[in-house]
Coordinates of C-alpha atoms and ligand atoms in Angstrom, one line a residue:
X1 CA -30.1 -267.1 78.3
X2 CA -27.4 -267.5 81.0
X3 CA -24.2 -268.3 79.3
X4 CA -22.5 -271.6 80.5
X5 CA -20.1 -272.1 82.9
X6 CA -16.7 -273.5 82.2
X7 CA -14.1 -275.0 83.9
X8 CA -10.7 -274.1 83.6
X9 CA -9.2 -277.1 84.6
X10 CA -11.2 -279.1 82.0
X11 CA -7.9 -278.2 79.0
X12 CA -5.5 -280.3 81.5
X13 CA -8.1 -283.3 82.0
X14 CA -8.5 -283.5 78.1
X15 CA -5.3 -283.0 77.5
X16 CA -4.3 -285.8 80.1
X17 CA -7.1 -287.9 78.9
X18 CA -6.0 -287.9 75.2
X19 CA -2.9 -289.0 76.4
X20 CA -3.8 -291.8 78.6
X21 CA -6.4 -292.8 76.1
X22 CA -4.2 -292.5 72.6
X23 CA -5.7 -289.7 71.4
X24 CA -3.1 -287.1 71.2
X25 CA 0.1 -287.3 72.2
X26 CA 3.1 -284.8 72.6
X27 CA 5.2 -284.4 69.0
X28 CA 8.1 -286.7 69.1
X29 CA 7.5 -287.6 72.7
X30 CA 10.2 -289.8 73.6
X31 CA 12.8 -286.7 72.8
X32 CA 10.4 -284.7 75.2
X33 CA 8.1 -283.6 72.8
X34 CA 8.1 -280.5 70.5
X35 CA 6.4 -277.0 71.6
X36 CA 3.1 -276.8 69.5
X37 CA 3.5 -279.6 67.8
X38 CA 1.2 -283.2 68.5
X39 CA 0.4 -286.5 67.3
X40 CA -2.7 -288.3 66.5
X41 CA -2.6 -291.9 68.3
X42 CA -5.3 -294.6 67.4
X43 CA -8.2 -293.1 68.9
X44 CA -7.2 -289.3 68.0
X45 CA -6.9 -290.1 64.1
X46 CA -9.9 -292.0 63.8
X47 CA -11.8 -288.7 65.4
X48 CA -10.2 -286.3 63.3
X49 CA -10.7 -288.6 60.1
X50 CA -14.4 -288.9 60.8
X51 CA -14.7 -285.1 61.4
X52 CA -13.2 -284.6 57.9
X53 CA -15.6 -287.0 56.8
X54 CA -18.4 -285.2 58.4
X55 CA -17.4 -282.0 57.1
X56 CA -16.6 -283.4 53.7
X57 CA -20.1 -285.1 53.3
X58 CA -22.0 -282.0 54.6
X59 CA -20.3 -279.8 52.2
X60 CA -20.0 -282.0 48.7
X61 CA -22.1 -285.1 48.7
X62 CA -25.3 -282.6 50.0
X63 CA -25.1 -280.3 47.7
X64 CA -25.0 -280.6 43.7
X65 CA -23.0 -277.8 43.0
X66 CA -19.7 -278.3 45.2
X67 CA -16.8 -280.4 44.2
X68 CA -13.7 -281.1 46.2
X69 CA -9.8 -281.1 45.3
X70 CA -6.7 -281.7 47.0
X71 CA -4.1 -279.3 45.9
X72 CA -0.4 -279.4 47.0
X73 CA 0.9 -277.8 50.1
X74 CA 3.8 -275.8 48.2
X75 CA 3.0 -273.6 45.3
X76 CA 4.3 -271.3 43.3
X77 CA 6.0 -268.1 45.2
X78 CA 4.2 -266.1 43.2
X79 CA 1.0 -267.1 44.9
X80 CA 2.0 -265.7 48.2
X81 CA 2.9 -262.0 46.5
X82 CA -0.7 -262.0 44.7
X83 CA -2.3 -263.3 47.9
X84 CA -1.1 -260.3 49.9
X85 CA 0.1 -262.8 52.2
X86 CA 4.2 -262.0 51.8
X87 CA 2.9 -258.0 52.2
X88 CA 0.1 -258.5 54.9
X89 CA 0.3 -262.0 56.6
X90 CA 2.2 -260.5 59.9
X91 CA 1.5 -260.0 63.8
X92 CA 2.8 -257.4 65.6
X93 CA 5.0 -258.7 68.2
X94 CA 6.5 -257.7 71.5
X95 CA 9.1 -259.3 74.1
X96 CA 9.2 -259.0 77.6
X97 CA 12.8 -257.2 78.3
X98 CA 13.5 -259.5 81.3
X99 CA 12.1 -262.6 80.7
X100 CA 12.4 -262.5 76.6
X101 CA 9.0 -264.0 76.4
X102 CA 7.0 -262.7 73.2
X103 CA 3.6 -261.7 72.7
X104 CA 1.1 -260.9 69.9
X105 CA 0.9 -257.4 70.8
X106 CA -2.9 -257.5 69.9
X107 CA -3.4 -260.1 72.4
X108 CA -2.5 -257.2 75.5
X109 CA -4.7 -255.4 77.3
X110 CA -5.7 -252.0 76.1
X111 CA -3.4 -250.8 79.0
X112 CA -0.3 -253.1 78.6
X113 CA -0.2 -251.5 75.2
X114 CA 0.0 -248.1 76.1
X115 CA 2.2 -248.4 79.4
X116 CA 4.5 -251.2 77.0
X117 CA 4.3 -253.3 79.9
X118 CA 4.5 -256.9 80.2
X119 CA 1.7 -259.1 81.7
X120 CA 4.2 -259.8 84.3
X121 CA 4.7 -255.8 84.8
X122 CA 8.0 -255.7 83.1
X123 CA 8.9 -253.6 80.0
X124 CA 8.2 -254.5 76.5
X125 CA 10.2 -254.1 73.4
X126 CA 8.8 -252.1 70.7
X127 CA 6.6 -254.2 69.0
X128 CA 8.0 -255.7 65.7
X129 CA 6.4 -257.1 62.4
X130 CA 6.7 -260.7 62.1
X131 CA 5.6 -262.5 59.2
X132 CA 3.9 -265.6 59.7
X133 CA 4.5 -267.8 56.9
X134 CA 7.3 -270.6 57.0
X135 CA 9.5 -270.4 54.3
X136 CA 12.0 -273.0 52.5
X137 CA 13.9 -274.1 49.7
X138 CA 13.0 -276.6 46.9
X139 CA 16.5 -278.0 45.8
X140 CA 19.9 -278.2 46.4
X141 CA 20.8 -274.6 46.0
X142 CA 19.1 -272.2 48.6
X143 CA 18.9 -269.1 46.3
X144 CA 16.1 -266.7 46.4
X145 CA 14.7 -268.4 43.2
X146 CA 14.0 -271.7 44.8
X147 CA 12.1 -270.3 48.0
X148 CA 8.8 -271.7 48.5
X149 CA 6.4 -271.0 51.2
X150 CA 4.2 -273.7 53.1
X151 CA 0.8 -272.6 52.6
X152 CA -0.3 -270.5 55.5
X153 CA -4.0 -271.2 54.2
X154 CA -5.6 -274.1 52.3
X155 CA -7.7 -271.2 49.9
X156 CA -5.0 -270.2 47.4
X157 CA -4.6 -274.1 46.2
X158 CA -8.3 -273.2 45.5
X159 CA -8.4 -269.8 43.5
X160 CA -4.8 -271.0 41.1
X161 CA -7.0 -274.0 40.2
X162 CA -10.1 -272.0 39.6
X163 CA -10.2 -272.2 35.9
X164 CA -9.1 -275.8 35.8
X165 CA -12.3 -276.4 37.8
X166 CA -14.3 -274.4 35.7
X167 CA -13.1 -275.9 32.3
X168 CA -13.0 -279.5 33.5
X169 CA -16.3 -279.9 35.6
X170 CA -19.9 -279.0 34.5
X171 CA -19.9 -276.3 37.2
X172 CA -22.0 -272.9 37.2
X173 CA -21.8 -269.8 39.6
X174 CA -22.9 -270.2 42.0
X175 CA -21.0 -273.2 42.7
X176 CA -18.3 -274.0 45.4
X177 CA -14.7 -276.3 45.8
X178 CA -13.9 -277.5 49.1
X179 CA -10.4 -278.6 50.5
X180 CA -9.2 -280.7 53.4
X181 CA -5.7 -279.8 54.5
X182 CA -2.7 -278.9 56.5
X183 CA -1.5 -275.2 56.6
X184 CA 1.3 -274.1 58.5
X185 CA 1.7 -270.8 60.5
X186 CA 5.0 -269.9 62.2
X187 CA 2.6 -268.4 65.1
X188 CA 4.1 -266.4 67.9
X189 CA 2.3 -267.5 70.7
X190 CA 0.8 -271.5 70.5
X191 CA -1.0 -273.0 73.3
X192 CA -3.7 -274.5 74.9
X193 CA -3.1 -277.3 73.4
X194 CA -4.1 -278.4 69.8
X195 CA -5.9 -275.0 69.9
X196 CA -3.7 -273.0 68.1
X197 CA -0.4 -274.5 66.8
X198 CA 2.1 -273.9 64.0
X199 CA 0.9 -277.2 61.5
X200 CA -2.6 -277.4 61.4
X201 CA -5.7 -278.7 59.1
X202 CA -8.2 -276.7 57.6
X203 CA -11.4 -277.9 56.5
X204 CA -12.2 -274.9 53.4
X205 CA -15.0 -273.9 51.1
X206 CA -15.0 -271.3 48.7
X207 CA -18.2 -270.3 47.6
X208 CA -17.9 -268.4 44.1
X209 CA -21.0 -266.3 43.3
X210 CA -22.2 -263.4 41.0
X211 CA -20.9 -260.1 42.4
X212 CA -24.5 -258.6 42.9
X213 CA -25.6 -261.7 44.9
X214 CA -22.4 -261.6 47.6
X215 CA -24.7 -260.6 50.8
X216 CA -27.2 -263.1 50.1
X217 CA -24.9 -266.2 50.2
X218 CA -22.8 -264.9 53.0
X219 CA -26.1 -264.8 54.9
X220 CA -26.8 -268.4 53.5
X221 CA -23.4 -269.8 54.4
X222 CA -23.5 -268.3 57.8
X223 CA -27.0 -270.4 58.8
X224 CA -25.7 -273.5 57.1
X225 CA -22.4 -273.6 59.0
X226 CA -23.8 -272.9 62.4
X227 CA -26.6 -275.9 61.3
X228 CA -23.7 -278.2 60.7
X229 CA -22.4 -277.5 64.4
X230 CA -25.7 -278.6 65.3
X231 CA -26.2 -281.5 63.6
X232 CA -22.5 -283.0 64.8
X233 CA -24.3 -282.3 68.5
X234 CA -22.5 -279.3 69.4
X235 CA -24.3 -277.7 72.5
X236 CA -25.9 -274.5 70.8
X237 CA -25.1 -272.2 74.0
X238 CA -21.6 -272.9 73.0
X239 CA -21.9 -271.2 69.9
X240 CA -22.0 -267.9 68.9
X241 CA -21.5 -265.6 66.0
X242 CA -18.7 -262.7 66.4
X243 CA -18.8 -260.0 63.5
X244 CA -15.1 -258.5 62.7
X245 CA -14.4 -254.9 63.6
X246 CA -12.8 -252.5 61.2
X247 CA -9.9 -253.8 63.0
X248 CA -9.6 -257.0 63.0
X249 CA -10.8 -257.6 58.9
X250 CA -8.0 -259.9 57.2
X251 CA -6.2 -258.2 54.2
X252 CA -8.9 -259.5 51.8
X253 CA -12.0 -259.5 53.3
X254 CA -14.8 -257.4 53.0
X255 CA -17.0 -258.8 55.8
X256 CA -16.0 -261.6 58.2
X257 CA -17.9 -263.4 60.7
X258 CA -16.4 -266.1 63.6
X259 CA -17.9 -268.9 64.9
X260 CA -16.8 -268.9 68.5
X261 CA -17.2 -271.8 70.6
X262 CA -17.1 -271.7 74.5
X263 CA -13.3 -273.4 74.8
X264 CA -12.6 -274.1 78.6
X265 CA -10.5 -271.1 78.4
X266 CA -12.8 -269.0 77.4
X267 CA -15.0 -267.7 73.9
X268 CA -12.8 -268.0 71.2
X269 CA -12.6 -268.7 67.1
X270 CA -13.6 -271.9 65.3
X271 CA -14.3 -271.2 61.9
X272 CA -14.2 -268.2 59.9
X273 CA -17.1 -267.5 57.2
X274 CA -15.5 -264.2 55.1
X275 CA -16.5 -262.4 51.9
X276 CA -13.2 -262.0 49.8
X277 CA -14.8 -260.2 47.1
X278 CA -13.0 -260.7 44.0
X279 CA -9.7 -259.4 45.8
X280 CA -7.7 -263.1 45.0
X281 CA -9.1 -264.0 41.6
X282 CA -8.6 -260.7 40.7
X283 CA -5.0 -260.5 42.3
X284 CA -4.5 -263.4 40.4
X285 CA -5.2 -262.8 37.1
X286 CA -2.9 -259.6 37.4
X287 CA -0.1 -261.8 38.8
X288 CA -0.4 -264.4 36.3
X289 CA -1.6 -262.6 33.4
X290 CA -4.3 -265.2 33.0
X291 CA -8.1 -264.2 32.4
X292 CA -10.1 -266.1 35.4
X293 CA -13.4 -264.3 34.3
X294 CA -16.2 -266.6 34.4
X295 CA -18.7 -266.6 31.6
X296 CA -22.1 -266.9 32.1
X297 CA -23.3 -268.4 28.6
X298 CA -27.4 -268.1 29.5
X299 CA -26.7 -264.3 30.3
X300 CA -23.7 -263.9 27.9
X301 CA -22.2 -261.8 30.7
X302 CA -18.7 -262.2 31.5
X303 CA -17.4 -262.0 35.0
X304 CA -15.1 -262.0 38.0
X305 CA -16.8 -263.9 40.7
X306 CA -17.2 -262.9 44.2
X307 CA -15.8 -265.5 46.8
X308 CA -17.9 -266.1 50.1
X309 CA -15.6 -268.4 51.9
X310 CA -15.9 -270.6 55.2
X311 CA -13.0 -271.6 56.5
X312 CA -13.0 -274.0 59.5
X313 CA -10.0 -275.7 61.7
X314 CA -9.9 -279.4 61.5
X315 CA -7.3 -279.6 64.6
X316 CA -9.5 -276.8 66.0
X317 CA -12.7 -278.8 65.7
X318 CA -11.4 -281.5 66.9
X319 CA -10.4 -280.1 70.7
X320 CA -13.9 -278.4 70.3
X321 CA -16.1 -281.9 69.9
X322 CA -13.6 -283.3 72.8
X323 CA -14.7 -280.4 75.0
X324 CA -18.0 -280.0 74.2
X325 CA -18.2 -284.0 74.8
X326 CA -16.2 -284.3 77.8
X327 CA -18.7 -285.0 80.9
X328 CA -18.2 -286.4 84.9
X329 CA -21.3 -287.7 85.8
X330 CA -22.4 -288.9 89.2
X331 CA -22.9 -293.0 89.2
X332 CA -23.7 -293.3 93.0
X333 CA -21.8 -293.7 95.9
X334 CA -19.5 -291.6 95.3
X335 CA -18.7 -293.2 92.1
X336 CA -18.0 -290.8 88.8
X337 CA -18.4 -291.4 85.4
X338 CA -16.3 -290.4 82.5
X339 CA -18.2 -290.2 79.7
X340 CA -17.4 -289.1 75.8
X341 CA -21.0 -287.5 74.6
X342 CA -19.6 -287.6 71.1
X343 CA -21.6 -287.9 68.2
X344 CA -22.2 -291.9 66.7
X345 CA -20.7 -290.9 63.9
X346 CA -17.7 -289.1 65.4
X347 CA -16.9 -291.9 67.9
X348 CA -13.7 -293.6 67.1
X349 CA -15.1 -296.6 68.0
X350 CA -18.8 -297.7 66.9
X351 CA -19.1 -300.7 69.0
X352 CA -18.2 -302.6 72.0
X353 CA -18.4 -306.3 72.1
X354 CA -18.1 -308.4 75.4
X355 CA -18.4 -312.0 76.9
X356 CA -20.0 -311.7 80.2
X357 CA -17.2 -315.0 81.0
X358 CA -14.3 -315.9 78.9
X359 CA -15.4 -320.0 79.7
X360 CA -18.3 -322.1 78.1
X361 CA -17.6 -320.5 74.3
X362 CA -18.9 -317.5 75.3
X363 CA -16.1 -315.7 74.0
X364 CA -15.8 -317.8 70.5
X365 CA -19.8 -316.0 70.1
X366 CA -18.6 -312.9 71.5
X367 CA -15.7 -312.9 68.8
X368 CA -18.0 -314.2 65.8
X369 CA -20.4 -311.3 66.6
X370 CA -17.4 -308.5 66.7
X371 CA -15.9 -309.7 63.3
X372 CA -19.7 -309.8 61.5
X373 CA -20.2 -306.3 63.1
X374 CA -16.3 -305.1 61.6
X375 CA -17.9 -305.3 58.0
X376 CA -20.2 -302.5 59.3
X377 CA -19.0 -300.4 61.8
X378 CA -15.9 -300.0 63.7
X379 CA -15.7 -302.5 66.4
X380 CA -13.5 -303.6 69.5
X381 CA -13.3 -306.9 71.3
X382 CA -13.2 -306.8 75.1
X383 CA -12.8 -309.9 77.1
X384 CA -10.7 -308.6 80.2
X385 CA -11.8 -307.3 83.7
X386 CA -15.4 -306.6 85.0
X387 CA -18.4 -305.9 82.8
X388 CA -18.9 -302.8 84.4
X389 CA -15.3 -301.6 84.1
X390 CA -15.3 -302.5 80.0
X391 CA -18.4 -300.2 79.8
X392 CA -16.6 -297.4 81.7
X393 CA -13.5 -297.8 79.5
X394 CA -15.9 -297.7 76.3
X395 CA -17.5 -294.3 77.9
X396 CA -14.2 -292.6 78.7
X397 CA -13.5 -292.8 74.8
X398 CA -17.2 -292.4 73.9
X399 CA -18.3 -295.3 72.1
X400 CA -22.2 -295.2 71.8
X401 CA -23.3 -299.0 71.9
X402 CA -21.5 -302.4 73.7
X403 CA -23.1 -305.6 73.0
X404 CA -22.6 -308.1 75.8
X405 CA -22.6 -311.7 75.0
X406 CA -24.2 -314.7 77.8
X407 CA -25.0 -318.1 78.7
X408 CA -28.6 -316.9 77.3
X409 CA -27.1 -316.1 73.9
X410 CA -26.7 -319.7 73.5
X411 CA -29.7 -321.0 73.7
X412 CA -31.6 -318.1 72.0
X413 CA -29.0 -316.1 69.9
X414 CA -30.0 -312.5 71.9
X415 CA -27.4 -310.1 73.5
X416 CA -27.4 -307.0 75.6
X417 CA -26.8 -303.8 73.8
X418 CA -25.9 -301.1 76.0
X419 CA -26.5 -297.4 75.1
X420 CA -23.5 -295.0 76.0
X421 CA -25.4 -291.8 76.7
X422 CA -28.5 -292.9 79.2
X423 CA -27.0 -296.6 80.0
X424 CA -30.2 -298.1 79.3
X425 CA -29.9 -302.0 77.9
X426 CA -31.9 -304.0 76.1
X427 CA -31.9 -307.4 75.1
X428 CA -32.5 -308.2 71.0
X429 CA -31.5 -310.8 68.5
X430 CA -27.9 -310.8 67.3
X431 CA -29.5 -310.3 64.0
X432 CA -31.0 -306.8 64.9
X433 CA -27.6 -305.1 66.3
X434 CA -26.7 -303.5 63.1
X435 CA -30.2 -302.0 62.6
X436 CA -30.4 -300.5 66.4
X437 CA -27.0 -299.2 66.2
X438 CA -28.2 -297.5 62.5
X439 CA -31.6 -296.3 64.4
X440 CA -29.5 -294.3 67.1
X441 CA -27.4 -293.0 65.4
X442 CA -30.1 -291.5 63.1
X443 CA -31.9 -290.4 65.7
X444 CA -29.0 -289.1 67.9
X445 CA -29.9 -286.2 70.1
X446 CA -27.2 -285.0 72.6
X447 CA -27.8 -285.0 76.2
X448 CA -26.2 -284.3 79.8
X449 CA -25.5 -281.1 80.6
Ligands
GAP1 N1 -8.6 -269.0 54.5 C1 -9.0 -268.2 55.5 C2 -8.3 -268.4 56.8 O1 -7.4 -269.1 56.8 P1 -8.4 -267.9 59.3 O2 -9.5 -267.2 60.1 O3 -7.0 -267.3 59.4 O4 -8.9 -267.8 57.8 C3 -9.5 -270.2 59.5 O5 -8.3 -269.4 59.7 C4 -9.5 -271.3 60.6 O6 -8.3 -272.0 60.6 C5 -9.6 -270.7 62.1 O7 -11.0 -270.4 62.4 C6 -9.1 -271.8 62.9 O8 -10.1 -272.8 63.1 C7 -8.0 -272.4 62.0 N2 -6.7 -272.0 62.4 C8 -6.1 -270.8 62.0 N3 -4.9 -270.7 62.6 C9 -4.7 -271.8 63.3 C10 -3.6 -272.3 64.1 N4 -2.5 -271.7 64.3 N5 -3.8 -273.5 64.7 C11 -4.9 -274.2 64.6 N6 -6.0 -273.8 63.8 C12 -5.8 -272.6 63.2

């Protein structure tokens, strides 16, 4: 299968878009906005609240044996020593001698690392450990026993509340806890974006298992994540797996696998799925001195679990789905279409609702129908301009359906709904909207190209 192509300019038409449209905006903008940091407008927190959602369904509500928590962003520093991360959590980094711009020094060419040379051909310092975590004080007093860290990943909230989960729910191993979550990398290098920035979300699961079962539910966990991408409409030549090397294996896995999605700048991470072994429980429970064996009371065996984690960016996902939804289509005469291709149940807003004319108490029925259809779904009331320009507004943020209300709804109580991806309309009773708009989006299959 040919791989797709992508465009390169596509990163500044979202990132413009999201702008215009008030879906992201520049951190602090009015002060001229803040390097790798951004805001969620109206449109850009309702996406990333229903990917959460999404993600947060898929991976509790579906399954019996996975429960959530939401643990603090600072911990205890003696989380980040057992964690490895205060040894291990560091990039090598260089700087260009003559233009002081640094570099991950694993993000050069093969050859720029041997010759120490700059992408601009100029020398390199010798590359330098940098650790990535921020670090802070809680307190008035900044002495080394009040640092804290902010939590570089949502996971270790997870494994220090391990036992509480274990004495409080009615869970068994296997059994998982998920977390939604910012985490905070003082990263060397941020762009392209949302793509990679210094505060971030992660969307986490950490799967605990029975040691001798690890390889099955990595392979489990690997198919079920790459389903999910499926199931939010995520083209599947977009997606591919990327085993680590030797190399490139984080301090405590064993075995790691990417998802990588085709980003307009090229194949890169989404989502890792890793198998931690038993390195943080058991980490912990030397740091703490607490026992985190599990006991299995049908087998009367007594264990450390193994962890099988997937570990996906929330952030990440959501310039992904605005990618992967983003699509100019020819309407004729030289006209172009900007459509959002993104899943109902993604789409900020649900429905569009429209008086063909503002006179004649069209718009009092146009308004009565949006406020029924609020209880529901997320709607928006549009009364200004040209039809045809309200539809492409509602297509360049991707809402799926806009009702249009007539003269002819008067006299027989039927509107127009109009469906985002193929622009077909038909016309039903007011009383049926809700069900069509439920029907599509159960039956929601992604087209275009
Ligand atoms: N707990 C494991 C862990 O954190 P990771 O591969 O370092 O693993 C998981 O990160 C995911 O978090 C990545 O696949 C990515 O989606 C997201 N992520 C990591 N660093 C990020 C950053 N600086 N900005 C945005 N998202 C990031």
């Amino acid at each position: 299968m040919s791989e797709p192509t992508i465009d390169p300019k596509l990163m500044e038409t979202i990132v413009s878009l999201c702008k215009r449209r008030g879906f992201i905006f520049p951190s602090s903008d009015i002060y001229g906005g803040l390097a790798s940091a951004w805001d969620y407008g109206p449109l850009g927190s309702e996406l990333k609240n229903r990917i959460q959602k999404f993600w947060w369904r898929e991976m509790t509500q579906l399954h019996d044996n996975i429960v959530g928590i939401d643990a603090a962003i600072m911990m205890h520093p003696k989380v980040w020593e057992a964690s490895g991360h205060i040894e291990n959590f560091d990039d090598l980094m260089a700087e260009d001698t003559v233009t002081n711009e640094r570099f991950r020094f694993d993000h050069l060419t093969p050859e720029q690392q041997s010759t120490m040379t700059s992408p601009a051909g100029n020398p390199l310092s010798a590359p330098r450990r940098f650790n990535l975590m921020f670090k802070t004080h809680v307190g008035a007093v900044e002495d080394s026993a009040s640092v804290v860290f902010l939590r570089p990943e949502t996971a270790q909230g997870i494994y220090v509340n391990f036992k509480n989960v274990v004495q409080t729910s009615r869970v068994k191993v296997p059994f998982g806890i998920a977390q939604v979550g910012k985490a905070f990398r003082n990263e060397i290098v941020t762009k392209n974006f949302i793509f990679r920035t210094v505060e971030f979300e992660q969307m986490e699961m950490q799967y605990f298992v029975h040691p001798s079962e690890d390889e099955k539910w990595f392979d489990y966990w690997m198919a079920q994540r790459m389903e999910y991408y499926a199931k939010l409409g995520i083209r599947p030549d977009c997606l591919r797996f990327h085993e680590h090397g030797p190399d490139e294996l984080a301090h405590y896995a064993k075995k790691a696998f990417d998802i990588e999605y085709l980003f307009p700048f090229g194949w890169n991470e989404l989502e890792g799925i890793h198998n931690r072994t038993d390195f943080d429980l058991s980490r912990h429970a030397e740091f703490s001195g607490k026992d985190l064996t599990y006991l299995d009371d049908v087998k009367g065996e007594r264990f450390l679990p193994y962890i099988v984690e997937t570990s996906a960016g929330l952030t990440r996902t959501v310039l992904m789905v605005l990618a992967d939804a983003y699509e100019e289509e020819e309407a004729g005469e030289g006209d172009v279409r900007t459509v959002l291709r993104f899943h109902p149940d993604l789409a900020p807003i649900t429905v569009g609702v429209f008086p063909l004319v503002k006179k004649d108490g069209i718009a009092e029925v146009a308004r009565k129908i949006e406020r029924e259809l609020r209880e529901d779904f997320s709607s928006f009331y549009d009364q200004g301009g040209a039809i045809g320009r309200r539809y492409r507004r509602q297509d360049e943020i991707g809402t799926p359906y806009c009702v249009t209300v007539d003269y002819q709804t008067k006299d027989d109580n039927t509107v127009t709904l109009r469906f985002r991806d193929s622009m077909e309309q038909i016309r039903i009773p007011v009383s049926q909207i809700g069900e069509r708009i439920r029907q599509g989006t159960r039956e929601y299959t992604r087209v275009g190209t």
